Amino acid sequence: MIDANAYIGEWPFRRLNHATPDALLRKMDALGIEKAVVSRLENVFYKDVMVGNRELNRIVQQHPDRFVPAYTINSAMPCWELDFKRCLEEYGMRNLRIHPNYHQFTLLEPHTTRVMDASLEAYAQYHMLTGNALALLECAKSEGLVVLLTLTLEDSRWHHWHVKVPPVTTTDAVEAICTFPDVRWLVCTGRYAHIGDIWRRSYKNENVYFDVSRVQGPVDDIEQLCAQVGAEHLLLGTNCPIFYPESAKLSIEHAEITDREKELMLSGNAKRLFAL
Amino acid sequence: MGRLGEEARVIIDVHSHVKNDHEITVSLRKARRHGVILCINVLNSNNNYPPTLPTPEYVTACNDLTFKVASNNTDCVIPMWYLNPYHPEEMQAELLRRVKAWDGHQGAKLWTGVKANDSRLEGIYRILAEYKLPVLQHTYMAVTGNMPGETNPFDMREAGLRHPDVCFFFGHSGSDMEYGAKAAQGVPNLFMDIGGGDATNGYTETLVEHAGADRVVYGSDLNAPRSFMSQLAKVYGADISDEEKELISWRNAYGIFSQQDVAWSQFDRHREAAG
């Protein structure tokens, strides 16, 4: 099995199990996960993401057969291009992780008209910076990177009183995908309804993949997504250590789908997407 | 992949929903396959989100469907009668009528019409205590704001303390498990339902640490909109002992329903089927 969406590191709001490399490796061993695509969890909050990226590079060097790095770039920060270049040249970056909501940049082009309603009011919190997301994605396209677009880390209703971060909207995700249709996208932590929505509105783009870490219902969620999106576009991702990794694993293993579909989701698609 | 036989022989899910034929069919098929006894209540029989304040007639229609599902699937369904306490007199009559017409294990589910510590619930609580019916109370603690009438962990604690003779399933454990776990401390009639919400790492460990493993029960919040597996991950993925996992996955709920003087034939059949 290959976990396409995991992290190594601490979370500011509670102690996490499996936060360290050794703890994550033990968990992966227990669950039969051979490799995990990992980012540094602290980079969700660090302003200088290169601190986390440097640590991630060191960890991955120690376990090259187990960890596949996805480096984080924040295009809302000055000279992000230098961070990008350093990750490419020094760390050999092949996978890019972006957190538009936590890093306060938008994936929408400036001219895009938004329909705002009450539920999206909080969205303005991260829409206020236009950033250089388009330039960052242009770079990712030029370098042929896989882009891990993380919609959220955890349910925004449970956020800290003073750190309320709304999720990346499906509209943002669709806009980014449609603007860069040649980029290979892994959309992370989409719920059941989000995945179907993004898939349809991005015109079933063959370069779009989804992890199932936050697909946690209804009762036949995986079966329905295989029918709607196709197993070829769905990957085991755990969002560990924020989530229990057993959630995604059990959901796929016990789904009423074919062995072939399970194999694609558990490892085949990840091998192809990340060239493993 | 077959049933979850290696992890548990039988599972009791104290928190599940169905709202249409498709969900009923798939949920029951998977429940039997995995050895799950479903405590079911129908909140919306016409496939939509329930109204803010369901009328007594609406509630009765939902309970009619719950009764039908439970009657046709006695091997794996326990009905949880749906009540909107915004209409206290009508709901007391509805509950009494349902309880007297059902001869198996049963419980109740309170809609978010009023908070759990509201005085309008007094009559309903008396009936629940008399018949030893556990009651599932939705609770939530959203930093983005709760709904009107929605019970938060503080309200739940107050209700639990005020009604020590009523067994409460603390729905979603307050959603934000740290609030829920702390609110349940020292209130032995509050049982933490792990159902609903993302499979957040550390969720179950937090409940076990503060409330105790003997007061945590497995619930899935099935189809609203959760799945069995995402919520079972909160049991199987937790860093707790096998004995604690067994308490949570069925033993605690078994003990609660066993207070009703009803044979566990359905449970025994389930265990036999599970091998």
mmCIF file of C-alpha atoms in Angstrom, chain A residues 23-231:
data_model
loop_
_atom_site.group_PDB
_atom_site.id
_atom_site.type_symbol
_atom_site.label_atom_id
_atom_site.label_comp_id
_atom_site.label_asym_id
_atom_site.label_seq_id
_atom_site.Cartn_x
_atom_site.Cartn_y
_atom_site.Cartn_z
ATOM 1 C CA ALA A 23 6.141 6.701 15.104
ATOM 2 C CA LEU A 24 4.739 7.116 11.609
ATOM 3 C CA LEU A 25 6.922 4.298 10.320
ATOM 4 C CA ARG A 26 5.694 2.007 13.100
ATOM 5 C CA LYS A 27 2.120 2.816 12.192
ATOM 6 C CA MET A 28 2.802 2.274 8.510
ATOM 7 C CA ASP A 29 4.354 -1.102 9.306
ATOM 8 C CA ALA A 30 1.364 -2.093 11.407
ATOM 9 C CA LEU A 31 -1.025 -1.228 8.593
ATOM 10 C CA GLY A 32 1.046 -2.644 5.753
ATOM 11 C CA ILE A 33 1.801 0.730 4.170
ATOM 12 C CA GLU A 34 5.106 0.537 2.338
ATOM 13 C CA LYS A 35 5.512 4.172 1.345
ATOM 14 C CA ALA A 36 3.939 7.483 2.263
ATOM 15 C CA VAL A 37 3.959 10.805 0.460
ATOM 16 C CA VAL A 38 4.742 13.203 3.301
ATOM 17 C CA SER A 39 4.968 16.918 3.981
ATOM 18 C CA ARG A 40 6.111 18.743 7.079
ATOM 19 C CA LEU A 41 3.009 19.455 9.147
ATOM 20 C CA GLU A 42 4.549 22.498 10.826
ATOM 21 C CA ASN A 43 4.702 24.168 7.420
ATOM 22 C CA VAL A 44 0.970 24.763 7.644
ATOM 23 C CA PHE A 45 1.841 27.439 10.213
ATOM 24 C CA TYR A 46 5.480 28.360 9.648
ATOM 25 C CA LYS A 47 5.911 31.582 7.719
ATOM 26 C CA ASP A 48 9.287 30.371 6.525
ATOM 27 C CA VAL A 49 8.335 27.069 4.969
ATOM 28 C CA MET A 50 11.972 26.376 4.152
ATOM 29 C CA VAL A 51 12.555 25.511 7.801
ATOM 30 C CA GLY A 52 10.088 22.670 7.484
ATOM 31 C CA ASN A 53 11.212 21.745 3.998
ATOM 32 C CA ARG A 54 14.807 21.450 5.156
ATOM 33 C CA GLU A 55 13.730 19.168 8.005
ATOM 34 C CA LEU A 56 11.618 17.130 5.657
ATOM 35 C CA ASN A 57 14.516 16.679 3.270
ATOM 36 C CA ARG A 58 16.694 15.431 6.111
ATOM 37 C CA ILE A 59 14.047 12.945 7.262
ATOM 38 C CA VAL A 60 13.445 11.648 3.764
ATOM 39 C CA GLN A 61 17.186 11.191 3.223
ATOM 40 C CA GLN A 62 17.183 8.842 6.209
ATOM 41 C CA HIS A 63 14.260 6.764 4.879
ATOM 42 C CA PRO A 64 14.354 7.088 1.100
ATOM 43 C CA ASP A 65 12.601 3.775 0.602
ATOM 44 C CA ARG A 66 9.643 4.740 2.841
ATOM 45 C CA PHE A 67 8.994 8.459 2.456
ATOM 46 C CA VAL A 68 8.256 10.416 -0.712
ATOM 47 C CA PRO A 69 8.522 14.166 -0.078
ATOM 48 C CA ALA A 70 5.998 16.792 -1.082
ATOM 49 C CA TYR A 71 7.561 20.173 -0.353
ATOM 50 C CA THR A 72 5.418 23.111 0.718
ATOM 51 C CA ILE A 73 5.595 26.496 -0.991
ATOM 52 C CA ASN A 74 3.691 29.587 0.108
ATOM 53 C CA SER A 75 3.313 31.914 -2.856
ATOM 54 C CA ALA A 76 1.978 34.690 -0.636
ATOM 55 C CA MET A 77 5.438 35.171 0.891
ATOM 56 C CA PRO A 78 8.191 37.388 -0.595
ATOM 57 C CA CYS A 79 10.638 35.669 -2.918
ATOM 58 C CA TRP A 80 8.755 32.391 -2.885
ATOM 59 C CA GLU A 81 10.435 31.769 -6.245
ATOM 60 C CA LEU A 82 13.744 31.322 -4.434
ATOM 61 C CA ASP A 83 12.164 28.743 -2.114
ATOM 62 C CA PHE A 84 10.782 26.940 -5.137
ATOM 63 C CA LYS A 85 14.146 27.004 -6.902
ATOM 64 C CA ARG A 86 15.958 25.722 -3.843
ATOM 65 C CA CYS A 87 13.508 22.853 -3.400
ATOM 66 C CA LEU A 88 13.981 21.952 -7.040
ATOM 67 C CA GLU A 89 17.750 22.219 -7.197
ATOM 68 C CA GLU A 90 18.823 21.121 -3.728
ATOM 69 C CA TYR A 91 16.052 18.717 -2.770
ATOM 70 C CA GLY A 92 15.053 17.414 -6.171
ATOM 71 C CA MET A 93 11.408 18.353 -5.638
ATOM 72 C CA ARG A 94 8.951 16.353 -7.718
ATOM 73 C CA ASN A 95 5.825 17.019 -5.650
ATOM 74 C CA LEU A 96 4.484 20.371 -4.474
ATOM 75 C CA ARG A 97 2.123 20.835 -1.520
ATOM 76 C CA ILE A 98 -0.018 23.964 -1.296
ATOM 77 C CA HIS A 99 -2.305 25.199 1.521
ATOM 78 C CA PRO A 100 -4.157 28.168 -0.015
ATOM 79 C CA ASN A 101 -6.448 28.641 2.974
ATOM 80 C CA TYR A 102 -3.837 28.560 5.723
ATOM 81 C CA HIS A 103 -1.386 30.539 3.615
ATOM 82 C CA GLN A 104 -3.961 33.110 2.552
ATOM 83 C CA PHE A 105 -3.706 33.040 -1.187
ATOM 84 C CA THR A 106 -6.335 32.303 -3.732
ATOM 85 C CA LEU A 107 -6.313 30.047 -6.712
ATOM 86 C CA LEU A 108 -8.853 32.183 -8.503
ATOM 87 C CA GLU A 109 -7.925 34.541 -11.255
ATOM 88 C CA PRO A 110 -8.668 38.160 -10.304
ATOM 89 C CA HIS A 111 -11.487 38.540 -12.821
ATOM 90 C CA THR A 112 -13.421 35.556 -11.537
ATOM 91 C CA THR A 113 -16.856 36.455 -10.264
ATOM 92 C CA ARG A 114 -17.764 34.884 -6.972
ATOM 93 C CA VAL A 115 -21.193 34.154 -5.641
ATOM 94 C CA MET A 116 -20.970 35.009 -1.977
ATOM 95 C CA ASP A 117 -23.518 33.773 0.483
ATOM 96 C CA ALA A 118 -23.685 33.707 4.235
ATOM 97 C CA SER A 119 -21.908 30.395 4.513
ATOM 98 C CA LEU A 120 -18.995 31.751 2.524
ATOM 99 C CA GLU A 121 -18.651 34.917 4.515
ATOM 100 C CA ALA A 122 -15.603 33.651 6.319
ATOM 101 C CA TYR A 123 -14.023 32.896 2.983
ATOM 102 C CA ALA A 124 -12.918 36.514 2.749
ATOM 103 C CA GLN A 125 -10.352 35.728 5.413
ATOM 104 C CA TYR A 126 -8.111 34.031 2.938
ATOM 105 C CA HIS A 127 -9.331 35.706 -0.215
ATOM 106 C CA MET A 128 -7.899 39.043 0.845
ATOM 107 C CA LEU A 129 -4.446 38.273 -0.554
ATOM 108 C CA THR A 130 -4.238 37.648 -4.238
ATOM 109 C CA GLY A 131 -0.685 36.343 -4.033
ATOM 110 C CA ASN A 132 1.221 34.748 -6.863
ATOM 111 C CA ALA A 133 -0.567 31.472 -7.030
ATOM 112 C CA LEU A 134 -0.849 31.586 -10.792
ATOM 113 C CA ALA A 135 2.892 32.060 -11.155
ATOM 114 C CA LEU A 136 3.574 29.249 -8.711
ATOM 115 C CA LEU A 137 1.313 26.897 -10.619
ATOM 116 C CA GLU A 138 2.932 27.971 -13.872
ATOM 117 C CA CYS A 139 6.272 26.937 -12.385
ATOM 118 C CA ALA A 140 4.805 23.627 -11.235
ATOM 119 C CA LYS A 141 3.520 23.033 -14.731
ATOM 120 C CA SER A 142 6.875 23.846 -16.320
ATOM 121 C CA GLU A 143 8.676 21.442 -14.002
ATOM 122 C CA GLY A 144 6.086 18.696 -14.376
ATOM 123 C CA LEU A 145 5.369 18.549 -10.650
ATOM 124 C CA VAL A 146 2.493 16.769 -9.016
ATOM 125 C CA VAL A 147 0.540 19.398 -7.066
ATOM 126 C CA LEU A 148 -1.062 18.306 -3.802
ATOM 127 C CA LEU A 149 -3.888 20.753 -3.231
ATOM 128 C CA THR A 150 -5.030 20.410 0.376
ATOM 129 C CA LEU A 151 -8.599 21.604 0.871
ATOM 130 C CA THR A 152 -8.365 21.541 4.638
ATOM 131 C CA LEU A 153 -6.610 19.778 7.502
ATOM 132 C CA GLU A 154 -9.509 19.239 9.876
ATOM 133 C CA ASP A 155 -13.136 20.220 10.337
ATOM 134 C CA SER A 156 -13.223 24.014 10.600
ATOM 135 C CA ARG A 157 -15.978 23.811 13.230
ATOM 136 C CA TRP A 158 -13.440 22.412 15.667
ATOM 137 C CA HIS A 159 -10.768 25.006 15.089
ATOM 138 C CA HIS A 160 -9.133 26.984 17.826
ATOM 139 C CA TRP A 161 -11.117 30.033 18.940
ATOM 140 C CA HIS A 162 -8.569 32.401 17.463
ATOM 141 C CA VAL A 163 -7.484 30.369 14.431
ATOM 142 C CA LYS A 164 -10.571 29.815 12.327
ATOM 143 C CA VAL A 165 -9.572 28.834 8.812
ATOM 144 C CA PRO A 166 -12.303 28.044 6.290
ATOM 145 C CA PRO A 167 -11.563 25.268 3.805
ATOM 146 C CA VAL A 168 -10.506 25.861 0.223
ATOM 147 C CA THR A 169 -13.743 25.929 -1.729
ATOM 148 C CA THR A 170 -14.481 23.547 -4.553
ATOM 149 C CA THR A 171 -14.789 26.623 -6.784
ATOM 150 C CA ASP A 172 -11.158 27.511 -6.067
ATOM 151 C CA ALA A 173 -10.061 23.982 -6.794
ATOM 152 C CA VAL A 174 -12.003 23.822 -10.043
ATOM 153 C CA GLU A 175 -10.659 27.189 -11.159
ATOM 154 C CA ALA A 176 -7.086 26.107 -10.543
ATOM 155 C CA ILE A 177 -7.555 22.790 -12.317
ATOM 156 C CA CYS A 178 -9.232 24.364 -15.307
ATOM 157 C CA THR A 179 -6.562 27.074 -15.547
ATOM 158 C CA PHE A 180 -3.820 24.445 -15.443
ATOM 159 C CA PRO A 181 -5.386 21.362 -17.007
ATOM 160 C CA ASP A 182 -2.001 19.839 -17.842
ATOM 161 C CA VAL A 183 -0.805 19.828 -14.261
ATOM 162 C CA ARG A 184 -1.237 16.526 -12.427
ATOM 163 C CA TRP A 185 -3.382 17.357 -9.415
ATOM 164 C CA LEU A 186 -3.910 15.392 -6.245
ATOM 165 C CA VAL A 187 -6.813 17.025 -4.433
ATOM 166 C CA CYS A 188 -6.488 16.097 -0.753
ATOM 167 C CA THR A 189 -9.111 15.865 1.996
ATOM 168 C CA GLY A 190 -12.141 16.385 -0.204
ATOM 169 C CA ARG A 191 -15.305 14.925 1.218
ATOM 170 C CA TYR A 192 -17.603 12.690 -0.803
ATOM 171 C CA ALA A 193 -19.669 15.562 -2.165
ATOM 172 C CA HIS A 194 -16.598 17.735 -2.847
ATOM 173 C CA ILE A 195 -14.950 15.094 -4.994
ATOM 174 C CA GLY A 196 -17.970 14.557 -7.202
ATOM 175 C CA ASP A 197 -18.421 18.306 -7.524
ATOM 176 C CA ILE A 198 -14.801 19.024 -8.457
ATOM 177 C CA TRP A 199 -14.684 16.096 -10.855
ATOM 178 C CA ARG A 200 -17.765 17.220 -12.758
ATOM 179 C CA ARG A 201 -16.900 20.914 -12.849
ATOM 180 C CA SER A 202 -13.352 20.274 -14.001
ATOM 181 C CA TYR A 203 -14.767 18.381 -16.971
ATOM 182 C CA LYS A 204 -13.497 15.021 -15.726
ATOM 183 C CA ASN A 205 -9.934 16.057 -16.385
ATOM 184 C CA GLU A 206 -7.774 12.944 -16.637
ATOM 185 C CA ASN A 207 -4.964 14.679 -14.731
ATOM 186 C CA VAL A 208 -7.030 15.043 -11.578
ATOM 187 C CA TYR A 209 -6.800 12.585 -8.695
ATOM 188 C CA PHE A 210 -8.351 12.561 -5.249
ATOM 189 C CA ASP A 211 -7.283 11.075 -1.967
ATOM 190 C CA VAL A 212 -10.031 9.518 0.154
ATOM 191 C CA SER A 213 -8.801 10.516 3.610
ATOM 192 C CA ARG A 214 -11.893 12.600 4.301
ATOM 193 C CA VAL A 215 -14.363 10.450 2.382
ATOM 194 C CA GLN A 216 -16.082 9.200 5.520
ATOM 195 C CA GLY A 217 -19.648 8.563 4.420
ATOM 196 C CA PRO A 218 -22.357 7.869 3.426
ATOM 197 C CA VAL A 219 -22.524 4.122 3.844
ATOM 198 C CA ASP A 220 -21.479 3.322 0.264
ATOM 199 C CA ASP A 221 -19.180 6.297 -0.308
ATOM 200 C CA ILE A 222 -16.295 4.462 -1.963
ATOM 201 C CA GLU A 223 -18.590 2.411 -4.184
ATOM 202 C CA GLN A 224 -20.403 5.545 -5.334
ATOM 203 C CA LEU A 225 -17.180 7.416 -6.027
ATOM 204 C CA CYS A 226 -15.809 4.510 -8.034
ATOM 205 C CA ALA A 227 -18.965 4.665 -10.126
ATOM 206 C CA GLN A 228 -18.906 8.453 -10.521
ATOM 207 C CA VAL A 229 -15.207 9.251 -10.772
ATOM 208 C CA GLY A 230 -13.607 5.886 -11.416
ATOM 209 C CA ALA A 231 -11.152 3.966 -9.249
#
